[in-house]
Amino acid sequence: MASISSPRRGASRDSSLFLATRQQPMDRQTIEAITRTSDPYLWIDEVVQIDDDQIHARKYLSPEMPIFGAHFANFPLFPGALQCEAAFQASAVLLARTLPSRESEIPVIARVRDVQFRQMVRPGDTIDVVVTREEQFGPAVSLRGRVSVGDQVSTRLAFVATQAAGPEENAAG
């Protein structure tokens, strides 16, 4: 879930996908449909656990990923900005469970604050992404995210997510 992620043309929400968020585990195809994001920009492989207030998602960072050839070729690292994006995408799946939405709306990030990068993430690592709902005010939701490798926290952040008119509404309006 991110303001920089846009839906694929022709993609529309299928309400049965959002019912699927109540089932565990969630497959990659369902995650793609909810987040409206696909490879190479999908940073969640699986949903490990989800309830109305928290999601635990996971991503294996293959050493073969192109990002590792470009982000410090001699010392490859998984960028902190993409760790935040993994949390944003996980939040889109979490909020799909509980926020009322119209099919034409897309998940967006309204604010990011208190970001802390604490540990480097390297090729071959598996990141665990935990996002917790804190407070809802109108259509916006305050959340906290944590990205870890094993028991080491690599990134912490607080952010606000909401939904915005998608391409169908913008074209009609």
XYZ file of N, CA and C in Angstrom:
519
model
N 0.842 -1.155 0.000
C 0.000 0.000 0.000
C 0.882 1.210 0.000
N 0.784 2.017 -1.014
C 1.612 3.202 -1.056
C 1.059 4.194 -2.030
N 1.346 5.431 -1.760
C 0.894 6.460 -2.663
C 1.609 6.350 -3.998
N 2.785 5.730 -4.022
C 3.513 5.616 -5.268
C 3.138 4.360 -6.042
N 2.335 3.486 -5.456
C 1.871 2.303 -6.165
C 0.548 2.639 -6.819
N 0.440 2.411 -8.087
C -0.828 2.680 -8.743
C -1.398 1.378 -9.271
N -2.720 1.317 -9.411
C -3.323 0.074 -9.873
C -2.976 -0.196 -11.324
N -2.935 -1.466 -11.668
C -2.742 -1.823 -13.061
C -3.988 -1.434 -13.828
N -3.808 -1.003 -15.061
C -4.954 -0.632 -15.892
C -5.905 -1.812 -16.004
N -7.173 -1.505 -15.912
C -8.185 -2.532 -16.033
C -8.411 -3.330 -14.769
N -7.605 -3.096 -13.739
C -7.788 -3.835 -12.484
C -8.977 -3.263 -11.739
N -9.796 -4.111 -11.216
C -10.894 -3.646 -10.372
C -10.991 -4.573 -9.181
N -11.547 -4.045 -8.124
C -11.670 -4.850 -6.913
C -12.794 -5.854 -7.074
N -12.526 -7.035 -6.638
C -13.515 -8.094 -6.610
C -13.817 -8.355 -5.143
N -15.080 -8.134 -4.721
C -15.392 -8.266 -3.298
C -15.066 -9.643 -2.749
N -15.042 -10.668 -3.567
C -14.694 -11.988 -3.054
C -13.237 -12.025 -2.588
N -12.396 -11.164 -3.154
C -11.004 -11.107 -2.712
C -10.917 -10.627 -1.281
N -11.783 -9.702 -0.923
C -11.728 -9.156 0.420
C -12.302 -10.137 1.427
N -13.208 -10.990 1.001
C -13.674 -12.060 1.875
C -12.538 -13.045 2.115
N -11.695 -13.205 1.115
C -10.565 -14.131 1.253
C -9.588 -13.667 2.322
N -9.577 -12.366 2.640
C -8.647 -11.894 3.663
C -9.002 -12.442 5.031
N -10.161 -13.027 5.179
C -10.535 -13.632 6.458
C -9.993 -15.056 6.574
N -9.446 -15.569 5.472
C -8.886 -16.914 5.479
C -7.370 -16.819 5.603
N -6.761 -17.853 6.140
C -5.315 -17.891 6.262
C -4.833 -19.231 5.760
N -3.692 -19.380 5.171
C -2.848 -18.304 4.676
C -3.416 -17.696 3.400
N -2.886 -16.579 3.009
C -3.359 -15.883 1.823
C -2.337 -16.070 0.707
N -2.817 -16.402 -0.483
C -1.895 -16.624 -1.591
C -1.478 -15.306 -2.241
N -0.415 -15.402 -2.993
C 0.182 -14.222 -3.627
C -0.780 -13.536 -4.599
N -1.575 -14.316 -5.313
C -2.527 -13.738 -6.267
C -3.544 -12.850 -5.544
N -4.016 -13.272 -4.390
C -4.954 -12.465 -3.608
C -4.271 -11.203 -3.100
N -3.037 -11.332 -2.642
C -2.280 -10.161 -2.176
C -2.120 -9.156 -3.313
N -1.780 -9.633 -4.506
C -1.636 -8.741 -5.661
C -2.940 -8.015 -5.970
N -4.051 -8.724 -5.909
C -5.334 -8.106 -6.225
C -5.719 -7.045 -5.202
N -5.449 -7.301 -3.938
C -5.803 -6.338 -2.891
C -4.900 -5.116 -2.946
N -3.602 -5.330 -3.077
C -2.662 -4.207 -3.071
C -2.591 -3.513 -4.424
N -3.086 -4.199 -5.457
C -3.000 -3.706 -6.829
C -1.542 -3.485 -7.234
N -0.710 -4.379 -6.772
C 0.727 -4.309 -7.017
C 1.197 -5.690 -7.459
N 2.134 -5.721 -8.399
C 2.657 -7.008 -8.856
C 4.176 -6.920 -8.982
N 4.795 -8.050 -9.328
C 6.243 -8.052 -9.534
C 6.593 -7.051 -10.622
N 7.683 -6.362 -10.492
C 8.720 -6.567 -9.493
C 8.541 -5.703 -8.241
N 7.369 -5.118 -8.040
C 7.193 -4.171 -6.935
C 6.346 -4.720 -5.795
N 6.064 -6.002 -5.771
C 5.310 -6.596 -4.669
C 6.303 -7.083 -3.619
N 6.210 -6.563 -2.404
C 7.182 -6.851 -1.354
C 6.609 -7.733 -0.251
N 5.546 -8.477 -0.572
C 4.972 -9.455 0.355
C 4.786 -10.759 -0.413
N 5.328 -11.845 0.101
C 5.136 -13.164 -0.511
C 3.943 -13.893 0.084
N 3.740 -13.726 1.383
C 2.678 -14.472 2.056
C 2.194 -13.719 3.284
N 0.959 -14.008 3.652
C 0.409 -13.522 4.916
C 0.475 -14.688 5.883
N 1.228 -14.509 6.951
C 1.417 -15.555 7.948
C 0.230 -15.596 8.896
N -0.222 -14.412 9.322
C -1.344 -14.319 10.256
C -2.006 -12.960 10.083
N -3.322 -12.932 10.269
C -4.056 -11.677 10.159
C -5.295 -11.740 11.039
N -5.594 -10.621 11.689
C -6.878 -10.433 12.351
C -7.285 -8.986 12.090
N -8.314 -8.489 12.744
C -8.794 -7.144 12.428
C -7.832 -6.033 12.831
N -6.889 -6.308 13.718
C -5.995 -5.263 14.215
C -4.525 -5.447 13.863
N -4.157 -6.605 13.315
C -2.737 -6.835 13.042
C -2.555 -7.829 11.905
N -1.486 -7.610 11.148
C -1.100 -8.542 10.089
C 0.381 -8.866 10.246
N 0.727 -10.110 9.966
C 2.121 -10.552 9.911
C 2.318 -11.120 8.516
N 3.155 -10.454 7.727
C 3.451 -10.885 6.363
C 4.941 -11.193 6.264
N 5.314 -11.853 5.175
C 6.706 -12.291 5.032
C 7.142 -12.163 3.571
N 8.438 -11.879 3.390
C 9.027 -11.796 2.048
C 10.445 -12.346 2.083
N 10.731 -13.303 1.199
C 12.095 -13.806 1.021
C 12.783 -12.925 -0.015
N 13.958 -12.440 0.307
C 14.707 -11.545 -0.573
C 15.793 -12.338 -1.295
N 15.421 -12.876 -2.438
C 16.348 -13.694 -3.215
C 17.575 -12.876 -3.615
N 18.756 -13.453 -3.484
C 19.965 -12.750 -3.924
C 19.937 -12.406 -5.417
N 19.052 -13.069 -6.164
C 18.948 -12.831 -7.607
C 18.094 -11.611 -7.949
N 17.471 -10.979 -6.963
C 16.612 -9.820 -7.242
C 17.447 -8.690 -7.845
N 16.948 -8.061 -8.920
C 17.696 -6.983 -9.577
C 18.096 -5.837 -8.643
N 17.314 -5.566 -7.621
C 17.622 -4.458 -6.712
C 19.004 -4.622 -6.083
N 19.409 -5.861 -5.855
C 20.697 -6.086 -5.197
C 21.892 -5.818 -6.116
N 21.669 -5.823 -7.420
C 22.733 -5.456 -8.349
C 22.880 -3.956 -8.491
N 21.862 -3.225 -8.054
C 21.848 -1.775 -8.244
C 22.041 -0.988 -6.951
N 21.602 -1.544 -5.837
C 21.674 -0.812 -4.569
C 22.919 -1.268 -3.826
N 24.011 -0.584 -4.121
C 25.345 -0.869 -3.610
C 25.828 -2.226 -4.133
N 26.203 -2.218 -5.389
C 26.612 -3.451 -6.073
C 27.694 -4.220 -5.311
N 28.620 -3.514 -4.669
C 29.692 -4.195 -3.934
C 29.297 -4.569 -2.511
N 28.185 -4.030 -2.043
C 27.686 -4.326 -0.697
C 26.157 -4.230 -0.751
N 25.505 -5.229 -1.375
C 24.068 -5.132 -1.628
C 23.234 -5.082 -0.350
N 22.281 -4.144 -0.349
C 21.349 -3.961 0.766
C 19.941 -3.809 0.225
N 18.972 -4.265 0.999
C 17.571 -4.032 0.664
C 17.220 -2.645 1.199
N 16.813 -1.716 0.320
C 16.603 -0.326 0.730
C 15.556 -0.159 1.827
N 15.826 0.766 2.737
C 14.879 1.081 3.803
C 13.545 1.555 3.260
N 13.569 2.306 2.156
C 12.310 2.781 1.566
C 11.435 1.606 1.127
N 12.057 0.533 0.644
C 11.278 -0.638 0.231
C 10.810 -1.448 1.433
N 11.533 -1.371 2.535
C 11.035 -1.987 3.767
C 9.754 -1.268 4.212
N 9.756 0.056 4.102
C 8.533 0.819 4.407
C 7.415 0.414 3.454
N 7.731 0.272 2.178
C 6.723 -0.128 1.192
C 6.134 -1.493 1.533
N 6.942 -2.417 2.021
C 6.421 -3.725 2.438
C 5.386 -3.542 3.546
N 5.659 -2.642 4.485
C 4.689 -2.359 5.554
C 3.427 -1.723 4.979
N 3.577 -0.827 4.006
C 2.406 -0.192 3.387
C 1.542 -1.239 2.681
N 2.175 -2.150 1.963
C 1.427 -3.190 1.260
C 0.729 -4.124 2.246
N 1.399 -4.460 3.333
C 0.763 -5.292 4.361
C -0.443 -4.571 4.948
N -0.326 -3.263 5.143
C -1.459 -2.514 5.704
C -2.647 -2.508 4.752
N -2.399 -2.508 3.448
C -3.504 -2.561 2.483
C -4.299 -3.847 2.659
N -3.595 -4.943 2.887
C -4.268 -6.228 3.110
C -5.029 -6.195 4.433
N -4.401 -5.662 5.472
C -5.058 -5.561 6.780
C -6.334 -4.728 6.692
N -6.255 -3.569 6.068
C -7.407 -2.669 6.028
C -8.507 -3.164 5.099
N -8.157 -4.018 4.148
C -9.177 -4.595 3.272
C -10.177 -5.432 4.063
N -9.766 -5.915 5.229
C -10.663 -6.708 6.083
C -11.769 -5.877 6.702
N -11.475 -4.616 7.023
C -12.388 -3.877 7.893
C -12.901 -2.559 7.338
N -12.170 -1.915 6.449
C -12.641 -0.630 5.940
C -13.676 -0.838 4.850
N -14.801 -0.134 4.937
C -15.748 -0.207 3.827
C -15.106 0.461 2.613
N -15.279 -0.120 1.462
C -14.687 0.503 0.279
C -15.541 0.231 -0.940
N -15.381 1.137 -1.879
C -15.993 0.929 -3.185
C -14.921 0.313 -4.071
N -15.358 -0.410 -5.078
C -14.406 -1.108 -5.937
C -13.423 -0.177 -6.618
N -13.813 1.078 -6.828
C -12.944 1.994 -7.561
C -11.888 2.658 -6.683
N -11.929 2.446 -5.372
C -10.961 3.087 -4.494
C -9.656 2.305 -4.437
N -8.583 3.046 -4.226
C -7.269 2.422 -4.093
C -6.672 2.814 -2.740
N -5.881 1.928 -2.143
C -5.238 2.252 -0.868
C -4.075 3.218 -1.097
N -3.966 4.224 -0.223
C -2.874 5.197 -0.315
C -2.341 5.514 1.081
N -1.140 6.028 1.112
C -0.525 6.478 2.358
C -0.669 7.989 2.424
N -1.174 8.482 3.559
C -1.386 9.918 3.733
C -0.258 10.583 4.514
N 0.408 9.834 5.371
C 1.472 10.410 6.204
C 2.397 9.292 6.675
N 3.680 9.629 6.762
C 4.675 8.713 7.332
C 5.471 9.519 8.350
N 5.689 8.923 9.519
C 6.451 9.631 10.556
C 7.218 8.613 11.412
N 8.122 9.132 12.180
C 8.877 8.312 13.138
C 9.518 7.078 12.501
N 10.141 7.261 11.351
C 10.807 6.133 10.686
C 12.200 5.958 11.293
N 12.512 4.718 11.631
C 13.831 4.388 12.177
C 14.383 3.188 11.420
N 15.559 3.366 10.853
C 16.256 2.260 10.202
C 17.338 1.800 11.168
N 17.230 0.559 11.612
C 18.072 0.093 12.715
C 19.075 -0.985 12.331
N 18.788 -1.726 11.291
C 19.611 -2.889 10.944
C 19.623 -3.031 9.424
N 20.746 -3.425 8.856
C 20.813 -3.646 7.410
C 20.134 -4.968 7.052
N 19.492 -4.972 5.884
C 18.846 -6.175 5.359
C 19.610 -6.558 4.100
N 20.005 -7.826 4.028
C 20.906 -8.296 2.980
C 20.231 -9.328 2.080
N 20.831 -9.581 0.903
C 20.324 -10.629 0.019
C 20.254 -11.964 0.762
N 19.195 -12.710 0.506
C 19.004 -14.003 1.153
C 18.250 -13.934 2.466
N 18.041 -12.718 2.988
C 17.262 -12.566 4.220
C 15.777 -12.761 3.941
N 15.051 -13.115 4.970
C 13.590 -13.135 4.933
C 13.121 -12.065 5.895
N 12.309 -11.136 5.381
C 11.787 -10.090 6.260
C 10.403 -10.485 6.756
N 10.183 -10.232 8.029
C 8.867 -10.382 8.640
C 8.324 -8.979 8.845
N 7.123 -8.750 8.352
C 6.497 -7.433 8.392
C 5.262 -7.534 9.273
N 5.250 -6.778 10.359
C 4.099 -6.759 11.264
C 3.555 -5.339 11.284
N 2.274 -5.205 10.963
C 1.607 -3.903 10.984
C 0.429 -4.006 11.933
N 0.331 -3.013 12.822
C -0.719 -2.980 13.834
C -1.554 -1.718 13.674
N -2.861 -1.909 13.689
C -3.798 -0.787 13.639
C -3.799 -0.120 15.004
N -3.717 1.218 15.006
C -3.726 1.948 16.268
C -5.034 2.691 16.495
N -5.426 3.513 15.521
C -6.596 4.363 15.716
C -7.210 4.691 14.363
N -8.527 4.773 14.335
C -9.213 5.172 13.109
C -9.886 6.506 13.340
N -9.736 7.407 12.384
C -10.404 8.698 12.451
C -10.966 8.967 11.068
N -12.295 8.830 10.974
C -12.954 8.942 9.674
C -12.474 7.828 8.768
N -12.147 8.180 7.526
C -11.694 7.151 6.584
C -10.208 6.818 6.711
N -9.513 7.493 7.612
C -8.070 7.277 7.762
C -7.779 6.402 8.983
N -6.685 5.662 8.900
C -6.289 4.758 9.979
C -4.813 4.986 10.296
N -4.527 5.135 11.575
C -3.156 5.263 12.060
C -2.621 3.860 12.338
N -1.402 3.591 11.855
C -0.807 2.260 11.977
C 0.653 2.359 12.402
N 1.159 1.262 12.942
C 2.583 1.130 13.257
C 3.105 -0.109 12.542
N 4.282 0.025 11.977
C 4.888 -1.090 11.268
C 6.251 -1.437 11.826
N 6.591 -2.717 11.705
C 7.901 -3.202 12.136
C 8.368 -4.239 11.113
N 9.571 -4.053 10.623
C 10.181 -5.010 9.701
C 11.370 -5.624 10.431
N 11.447 -6.954 10.418
C 12.502 -7.662 11.150
C 13.114 -8.747 10.288
N 14.338 -9.084 10.619
C 15.001 -10.273 10.095
C 15.356 -11.092 11.323
N 14.713 -12.245 11.457
C 14.881 -13.026 12.680
C 14.370 -12.212 13.851
N 15.173 -12.096 14.892
C 14.738 -11.315 16.054
C 15.310 -9.895 16.044
N 15.917 -9.491 14.923
C 16.505 -8.156 14.806
C 15.569 -7.221 14.037
N 15.135 -6.147 14.678
C 14.277 -5.162 14.013
C 15.143 -4.333 13.072
N 14.732 -4.253 11.816
C 15.477 -3.447 10.846
C 14.828 -2.084 10.629
N 13.501 -2.020 10.671
C 12.794 -0.759 10.430
C 11.559 -0.685 11.309
N 11.331 0.506 11.853
C 10.087 0.826 12.566
C 9.529 2.087 11.940
N 8.209 2.171 11.861
C 7.593 3.372 11.324
C 6.155 3.498 11.800
N 5.676 4.721 11.784
C 4.270 5.013 12.041
C 3.744 5.680 10.777
N 2.502 5.372 10.418
C 1.957 5.965 9.199
C 0.440 5.994 9.244
N -0.126 6.768 8.334
C -1.574 6.892 8.207
C -1.946 6.429 6.807
N -2.931 5.554 6.735
C -3.412 5.033 5.461
C -4.879 5.389 5.291
N -5.280 5.513 4.047
C -6.682 5.766 3.728
C -6.942 5.213 2.335
N -8.083 5.560 1.772
C -8.418 5.128 0.422
C -8.745 6.363 -0.396
N -8.393 6.316 -1.674
C -8.629 7.448 -2.563
C -9.343 6.967 -3.813
N -9.947 7.923 -4.500
C -10.627 7.597 -5.752
C -9.623 7.001 -6.725
N -10.005 5.908 -7.315
C -9.154 5.244 -8.287
C -9.391 5.790 -9.679
N -8.820 5.153 -10.681
C -8.910 5.663 -12.047
C -10.337 5.720 -12.582
N -11.201 4.795 -12.142
C -12.580 4.801 -12.626
C -13.310 6.062 -12.183
N -13.131 6.457 -10.904
C -13.794 7.653 -10.395
C -13.185 8.910 -10.987
N -11.879 8.952 -11.143
C -11.229 10.133 -11.703
C -11.650 10.357 -13.146
N -11.826 9.285 -13.903
C -12.240 9.413 -15.296
C -13.676 9.908 -15.402
N -14.520 9.493 -14.439
C -15.933 9.884 -14.475
C -16.146 11.290 -13.938
N -15.252 11.734 -13.033
C -15.454 12.998 -12.343
C -14.901 14.128 -13.087
